[in-house]
C-alpha positions as YAML, in Angstrom:
chain: A
units: angstrom
residues:
- id: 1
  name: MET
  ca: [0.00, 0.00, 0.00]
- id: 2
  name: ARG
  ca: [1.24, 3.48, -0.83]
- id: 3
  name: VAL
  ca: [0.67, 6.59, 1.27]
- id: 4
  name: GLU
  ca: [1.43, 9.92, -0.39]
- id: 5
  name: ILE
  ca: [1.83, 12.99, 1.79]
- id: 6
  name: TRP
  ca: [1.59, 16.47, 0.31]
- id: 7
  name: SER
  ca: [3.34, 18.95, 2.60]
- id: 8
  name: ASP
  ca: [5.54, 22.03, 2.85]
- id: 9
  name: ILE
  ca: [8.59, 22.56, 5.06]
- id: 10
  name: ALA
  ca: [7.12, 25.93, 6.08]
- id: 11
  name: CYS
  ca: [3.96, 24.27, 7.42]
- id: 12
  name: PRO
  ca: [4.02, 23.63, 11.19]
- id: 13
  name: TRP
  ca: [1.02, 21.30, 11.04]
- id: 14
  name: CYS
  ca: [2.91, 19.20, 8.47]
- id: 15
  name: TYR
  ca: [5.71, 18.85, 11.02]
- id: 16
  name: VAL
  ca: [3.23, 17.76, 13.70]
- id: 17
  name: GLY
  ca: [1.15, 15.67, 11.29]
- id: 18
  name: LYS
  ca: [4.17, 13.66, 10.16]
- id: 19
  name: ALA
  ca: [4.90, 12.68, 13.76]
- id: 20
  name: ARG
  ca: [1.28, 11.67, 14.37]
- id: 21
  name: PHE
  ca: [1.09, 9.65, 11.18]
- id: 22
  name: GLU
  ca: [4.35, 7.87, 11.99]
- id: 23
  name: LYS
  ca: [3.02, 6.98, 15.42]
- id: 24
  name: ALA
  ca: [0.02, 5.31, 13.78]
- id: 25
  name: LEU
  ca: [2.18, 3.63, 11.14]
- id: 26
  name: ALA
  ca: [4.56, 2.22, 13.77]
- id: 27
  name: ALA
  ca: [1.63, 0.39, 15.38]
- id: 28
  name: PHE
  ca: [0.11, -0.76, 12.08]
- id: 29
  name: PRO
  ca: [0.44, -4.56, 11.66]
- id: 30
  name: HIS
  ca: [1.28, -4.22, 7.96]
- id: 31
  name: ARG
  ca: [3.67, -1.29, 8.31]
- id: 32
  name: ASP
  ca: [6.45, -3.11, 6.42]
- id: 33
  name: ASP
  ca: [4.16, -3.25, 3.38]
- id: 34
  name: VAL
  ca: [3.43, 0.48, 3.37]
- id: 35
  name: GLU
  ca: [5.41, 2.77, 1.06]
- id: 36
  name: VAL
  ca: [5.44, 6.43, 2.10]
- id: 37
  name: VAL
  ca: [6.11, 9.07, -0.56]
- id: 38
  name: HIS
  ca: [6.40, 12.78, 0.18]
- id: 39
  name: ARG
  ca: [4.93, 15.14, -2.40]
- id: 40
  name: SER
  ca: [5.57, 18.84, -2.95]
- id: 41
  name: PHE
  ca: [3.18, 21.62, -1.97]
- id: 42
  name: GLU
  ca: [4.25, 25.25, -1.56]
- id: 43
  name: LEU
  ca: [2.10, 27.31, 0.77]
- id: 44
  name: ASP
  ca: [3.24, 30.42, -1.11]
- id: 45
  name: PRO
  ca: [4.40, 29.46, -4.62]
- id: 46
  name: THR
  ca: [4.71, 33.14, -5.57]
- id: 47
  name: ARG
  ca: [7.40, 33.69, -2.96]
- id: 48
  name: VAL
  ca: [10.76, 34.45, -4.55]
- id: 49
  name: LYS
  ca: [14.11, 33.21, -3.34]
- id: 50
  name: GLY
  ca: [15.75, 35.82, -1.14]
- id: 51
  name: ASP
  ca: [12.46, 37.07, 0.29]
- id: 52
  name: SER
  ca: [12.55, 35.91, 3.89]
- id: 53
  name: GLY
  ca: [11.52, 37.46, 7.18]
- id: 54
  name: PRO
  ca: [10.30, 36.83, 10.74]
- id: 55
  name: VAL
  ca: [7.27, 34.60, 11.20]
- id: 56
  name: ILE
  ca: [5.25, 36.64, 13.73]
- id: 57
  name: PRO
  ca: [4.66, 39.78, 11.59]
- id: 58
  name: MET
  ca: [3.83, 37.55, 8.62]
- id: 59
  name: LEU
  ca: [1.22, 35.62, 10.59]
- id: 60
  name: ALA
  ca: [-0.31, 38.81, 11.96]
- id: 61
  name: LYS
  ca: [-0.65, 40.28, 8.48]
- id: 62
  name: LYS
  ca: [-1.85, 37.09, 6.81]
- id: 63
  name: TYR
  ca: [-4.57, 36.29, 9.34]
- id: 64
  name: GLY
  ca: [-5.52, 39.84, 10.33]
- id: 65
  name: MET
  ca: [-4.50, 39.47, 13.96]
- id: 66
  name: SER
  ca: [-2.27, 41.34, 16.33]
- id: 67
  name: GLU
  ca: [1.34, 40.26, 16.78]
- id: 68
  name: GLN
  ca: [0.44, 39.29, 20.34]
- id: 69
  name: GLN
  ca: [-2.25, 36.95, 19.00]
- id: 70
  name: ALA
  ca: [0.19, 35.56, 16.45]
- id: 71
  name: GLN
  ca: [2.70, 34.90, 19.22]
- id: 72
  name: GLU
  ca: [0.03, 33.09, 21.23]
- id: 73
  name: ALA
  ca: [-0.80, 30.96, 18.18]
- id: 74
  name: GLU
  ca: [2.87, 30.00, 17.93]
- id: 75
  name: ARG
  ca: [2.93, 29.05, 21.60]
- id: 76
  name: ASN
  ca: [-0.12, 26.84, 21.05]
- id: 77
  name: LEU
  ca: [1.65, 25.15, 18.15]
- id: 78
  name: GLY
  ca: [4.63, 24.63, 20.41]
- id: 79
  name: VAL
  ca: [2.40, 22.80, 22.89]
- id: 80
  name: ASN
  ca: [1.04, 20.55, 20.12]
- id: 81
  name: ALA
  ca: [4.54, 19.83, 18.88]
- id: 82
  name: ALA
  ca: [5.80, 19.04, 22.39]
- id: 83
  name: SER
  ca: [2.94, 16.57, 22.88]
- id: 84
  name: GLU
  ca: [4.39, 14.60, 19.95]
- id: 85
  name: GLY
  ca: [7.93, 14.78, 21.32]
- id: 86
  name: LEU
  ca: [8.98, 17.51, 18.88]
- id: 87
  name: ASP
  ca: [11.10, 20.56, 19.61]
- id: 88
  name: TYR
  ca: [9.59, 23.85, 18.43]
- id: 89
  name: LEU
  ca: [10.92, 27.39, 18.61]
- id: 90
  name: THR
  ca: [8.01, 29.68, 19.42]
- id: 91
  name: GLU
  ca: [10.10, 32.84, 18.98]
- id: 92
  name: GLY
  ca: [12.68, 34.00, 16.47]
- id: 93
  name: ARG
  ca: [11.78, 31.75, 13.55]
- id: 94
  name: ASP
  ca: [11.78, 33.04, 9.99]
- id: 95
  name: HIS
  ca: [10.05, 31.97, 6.78]
- id: 96
  name: GLY
  ca: [10.73, 32.13, 3.06]
- id: 97
  name: ASN
  ca: [10.76, 30.31, -0.26]
- id: 98
  name: THR
  ca: [10.76, 26.50, -0.04]
- id: 99
  name: PHE
  ca: [11.05, 25.59, -3.74]
- id: 100
  name: ASP
  ca: [14.71, 24.55, -3.52]
- id: 101
  name: MET
  ca: [13.94, 22.30, -0.56]
- id: 102
  name: HIS
  ca: [11.24, 20.56, -2.59]
- id: 103
  name: ARG
  ca: [13.66, 20.09, -5.50]
- id: 104
  name: LEU
  ca: [16.19, 18.61, -3.11]
- id: 105
  name: LEU
  ca: [13.53, 16.26, -1.72]
- id: 106
  name: HIS
  ca: [12.88, 14.88, -5.20]
- id: 107
  name: PHE
  ca: [16.60, 14.24, -5.57]
- id: 108
  name: ALA
  ca: [16.59, 12.53, -2.16]
- id: 109
  name: LYS
  ca: [13.70, 10.33, -3.26]
- id: 110
  name: GLU
  ca: [15.83, 8.99, -6.12]
- id: 111
  name: GLN
  ca: [18.55, 8.18, -3.58]
- id: 112
  name: GLY
  ca: [16.17, 6.50, -1.14]
- id: 113
  name: ARG
  ca: [16.75, 9.20, 1.50]
- id: 114
  name: GLN
  ca: [13.61, 11.31, 1.16]
- id: 115
  name: ASP
  ca: [12.09, 10.56, 4.55]
- id: 116
  name: GLU
  ca: [15.40, 11.23, 6.31]
- id: 117
  name: LEU
  ca: [15.79, 14.56, 4.53]
- id: 118
  name: ILE
  ca: [12.29, 15.86, 5.14]
- id: 119
  name: GLY
  ca: [12.56, 15.01, 8.83]
- id: 120
  name: LEU
  ca: [15.81, 16.95, 9.13]
- id: 121
  name: LEU
  ca: [14.43, 19.90, 7.16]
- id: 122
  name: TYR
  ca: [11.43, 20.10, 9.48]
- id: 123
  name: ARG
  ca: [13.63, 20.03, 12.53]
- id: 124
  name: ALA
  ca: [16.00, 22.62, 11.10]
- id: 125
  name: ASN
  ca: [13.13, 24.97, 10.29]
- id: 126
  name: PHE
  ca: [11.09, 24.59, 13.44]
- id: 127
  name: ALA
  ca: [13.60, 23.69, 16.14]
- id: 128
  name: ASP
  ca: [16.96, 25.20, 15.15]
- id: 129
  name: GLU
  ca: [17.84, 28.86, 15.41]
- id: 130
  name: ARG
  ca: [19.86, 28.93, 12.20]
- id: 131
  name: SER
  ca: [17.72, 29.73, 9.14]
- id: 132
  name: VAL
  ca: [17.17, 27.24, 6.32]
- id: 133
  name: PHE
  ca: [16.13, 29.97, 3.89]
- id: 134
  name: ASP
  ca: [18.39, 31.60, 1.30]
- id: 135
  name: ASP
  ca: [21.47, 29.65, 2.40]
- id: 136
  name: ASP
  ca: [22.33, 26.83, 0.02]
- id: 137
  name: GLU
  ca: [25.24, 25.65, 2.15]
- id: 138
  name: ARG
  ca: [22.89, 25.21, 5.09]
- id: 139
  name: LEU
  ca: [20.72, 22.97, 2.90]
- id: 140
  name: VAL
  ca: [23.81, 21.04, 1.75]
- id: 141
  name: GLU
  ca: [24.74, 20.39, 5.38]
- id: 142
  name: ILE
  ca: [21.25, 19.05, 6.06]
- id: 143
  name: ALA
  ca: [21.37, 16.91, 2.92]
- id: 144
  name: VAL
  ca: [24.68, 15.38, 4.04]
- id: 145
  name: ALA
  ca: [23.20, 14.64, 7.46]
- id: 146
  name: ALA
  ca: [20.40, 12.79, 5.64]
- id: 147
  name: GLY
  ca: [22.95, 10.62, 3.87]
- id: 148
  name: LEU
  ca: [23.27, 12.47, 0.56]
- id: 149
  name: ASP
  ca: [26.47, 13.41, -1.22]
- id: 150
  name: ALA
  ca: [27.45, 17.04, -0.68]
- id: 151
  name: ALA
  ca: [28.63, 17.67, -4.24]
- id: 152
  name: ASP
  ca: [25.47, 16.14, -5.71]
- id: 153
  name: ALA
  ca: [23.22, 18.16, -3.42]
- id: 154
  name: ARG
  ca: [25.16, 21.33, -4.23]
- id: 155
  name: ALA
  ca: [24.77, 20.63, -7.95]
- id: 156
  name: VAL
  ca: [21.01, 20.24, -7.61]
- id: 157
  name: LEU
  ca: [20.69, 23.52, -5.76]
- id: 158
  name: ALA
  ca: [22.88, 25.32, -8.30]
- id: 159
  name: ASP
  ca: [20.64, 24.33, -11.22]
- id: 160
  name: SER
  ca: [17.17, 25.80, -10.69]
- id: 161
  name: ASP
  ca: [15.71, 23.62, -13.45]
- id: 162
  name: ARG
  ca: [16.62, 20.29, -11.86]
- id: 163
  name: TYR
  ca: [13.51, 18.62, -10.43]
- id: 164
  name: ALA
  ca: [11.52, 21.82, -10.96]
- id: 165
  name: ASP
  ca: [9.07, 19.98, -13.23]
- id: 166
  name: ASP
  ca: [8.62, 17.28, -10.56]
- id: 167
  name: VAL
  ca: [7.71, 19.88, -7.96]
- id: 168
  name: ARG
  ca: [5.21, 21.55, -10.27]
- id: 169
  name: ALA
  ca: [3.73, 18.18, -11.24]
- id: 170
  name: ASP
  ca: [3.13, 17.36, -7.56]
- id: 171
  name: GLU
  ca: [1.44, 20.71, -7.06]
- id: 172
  name: ARG
  ca: [-0.82, 20.26, -10.09]
- id: 173
  name: GLU
  ca: [-1.75, 16.81, -8.87]
- id: 174
  name: ALA
  ca: [-2.62, 18.17, -5.43]
- id: 175
  name: ALA
  ca: [-5.01, 20.64, -7.07]
- id: 176
  name: GLU
  ca: [-6.57, 17.85, -9.15]
- id: 177
  name: LEU
  ca: [-7.13, 15.82, -5.98]
- id: 178
  name: GLY
  ca: [-8.82, 18.79, -4.31]
- id: 179
  name: ALA
  ca: [-6.06, 19.49, -1.80]
- id: 180
  name: ASN
  ca: [-6.04, 23.20, -1.00]
- id: 181
  name: GLY
  ca: [-4.10, 22.86, 2.23]
- id: 182
  name: VAL
  ca: [-1.50, 20.65, 3.84]
- id: 183
  name: PRO
  ca: [-0.70, 18.20, 5.21]
- id: 184
  name: PHE
  ca: [-2.80, 16.07, 2.88]
- id: 185
  name: PHE
  ca: [-2.52, 12.29, 3.02]
- id: 186
  name: VAL
  ca: [-3.68, 10.02, 0.18]
- id: 187
  name: LEU
  ca: [-3.88, 6.29, 0.87]
- id: 188
  name: ASP
  ca: [-3.72, 4.00, -2.16]
- id: 189
  name: ARG
  ca: [-5.39, 6.73, -4.24]
- id: 190
  name: LYS
  ca: [-8.69, 5.79, -2.59]
- id: 191
  name: TYR
  ca: [-8.81, 7.71, 0.68]
- id: 192
  name: GLY
  ca: [-7.75, 11.19, 1.66]
- id: 193
  name: VAL
  ca: [-7.00, 12.54, 5.13]
- id: 194
  name: SER
  ca: [-6.64, 16.29, 5.49]
- id: 195
  name: GLY
  ca: [-4.74, 17.97, 8.29]
- id: 196
  name: ALA
  ca: [-2.64, 16.90, 11.25]
- id: 197
  name: GLN
  ca: [-5.19, 14.44, 12.60]
- id: 198
  name: PRO
  ca: [-4.69, 12.52, 15.85]
- id: 199
  name: ALA
  ca: [-2.75, 9.27, 15.53]
- id: 200
  name: ASP
  ca: [-5.89, 7.17, 16.07]
- id: 201
  name: VAL
  ca: [-7.52, 8.78, 13.01]
- id: 202
  name: PHE
  ca: [-4.51, 7.84, 10.91]
- id: 203
  name: ALA
  ca: [-4.64, 4.33, 12.38]
- id: 204
  name: GLN
  ca: [-8.28, 3.96, 11.33]
- id: 205
  name: ALA
  ca: [-7.49, 5.28, 7.85]
- id: 206
  name: LEU
  ca: [-4.64, 2.78, 7.43]
- id: 207
  name: GLU
  ca: [-6.87, -0.11, 8.52]
- id: 208
  name: GLN
  ca: [-9.68, 0.96, 6.20]
- id: 209
  name: ALA
  ca: [-7.40, 1.45, 3.22]
- id: 210
  name: TRP
  ca: [-5.70, -1.89, 3.82]
- id: 211
  name: GLY
  ca: [-8.99, -3.74, 4.22]
- id: 212
  name: SER
  ca: [-10.53, -2.29, 1.07]
- id: 213
  name: ARG
  ca: [-7.70, -3.23, -1.27]
- id: 214
  name: SER
  ca: [-9.11, -5.05, -4.29]
- id: 215
  name: PRO
  ca: [-7.88, -8.61, -4.76]
- id: 216
  name: LEU
  ca: [-5.85, -9.18, -7.90]
- id: 217
  name: THR
  ca: [-7.75, -10.59, -10.88]
- id: 218
  name: THR
  ca: [-5.56, -13.09, -12.71]
- id: 219
  name: LEU
  ca: [-6.13, -12.92, -16.47]
- id: 220
  name: ALA
  ca: [-3.88, -15.87, -17.34]
- id: 221
  name: ASP
  ca: [-2.22, -18.61, -15.36]
- id: 222
  name: GLY
  ca: [0.86, -20.49, -16.60]
- id: 223
  name: ASP
  ca: [4.06, -22.20, -15.52]
- id: 224
  name: ALA
  ca: [5.89, -20.29, -12.82]
- id: 225
  name: CYS
  ca: [8.33, -20.62, -9.94]
- id: 226
  name: GLY
  ca: [7.36, -20.33, -6.29]
- id: 227
  name: PRO
  ca: [8.74, -21.02, -2.79]
- id: 228
  name: ASP
  ca: [8.42, -24.78, -3.40]
- id: 229
  name: GLY
  ca: [10.22, -24.75, -6.74]
- id: 230
  name: CYS
  ca: [9.33, -24.37, -10.41]
- id: 231
  name: ALA
  ca: [6.75, -26.06, -12.58]
- id: 232
  name: VAL
  ca: [8.19, -29.03, -14.48]
- id: 233
  name: PRO
  ca: [7.58, -28.88, -18.27]
- id: 234
  name: GLN
  ca: [5.60, -31.86, -19.48]
- id: 235
  name: PRO
  ca: [6.52, -33.80, -22.64]
- id: 236
  name: GLY
  ca: [5.01, -32.19, -25.71]
- id: 237
  name: ALA
  ca: [4.32, -28.91, -23.89]
- id: 238
  name: GLY
  ca: [5.10, -25.71, -25.73]
- id: 239
  name: ALA
  ca: [8.14, -23.63, -24.78]
...
């Protein structure tokens, strides 16, 4: 079974939602048969590289609240993160363009290190004081920590066209699926779960998706090999 997760590194609920989903997946009896793929979704695709700034004023402006209210919202998010065992800086964080991070995640997927990279990017953005925005060398350091080659990661970041089409394709697909916010979880292309739901909701979704898988319809049956050996050709049988 495949679970696809549309998310953005700038999304705090994606950070929390990943932890909740993983808690449910860890307890799922068929967890070894579940493939998790992370898909790209930019909360602000119009944001240009180099345009970064503090989170609190941005939240206040975006949601029409005071900076005091925005700070309280951040503290509440910190409480939610802590309940999942996650570190979260409620003051001093910044925000910016995440397109390069998504490109790097597509590269990491090819190398089998996507989940490691996205976890480290989340932590760097939400729990570390050093910014992840507009600093390619910072992203290279994180990529290396995820098990990627530094020179390869640096080459991806230096070429703005690499994996750009993959990012845009993910975003178009999210729109086609009706996802207008993240995190957005799609299970076997049959069920969708929106938001950072509690772990028990994810557990129910995994069970339902697993139980509703359609059995394979065999269109033809011929000689084959299995755990007990291979079929023995009979005299006169065709090759």
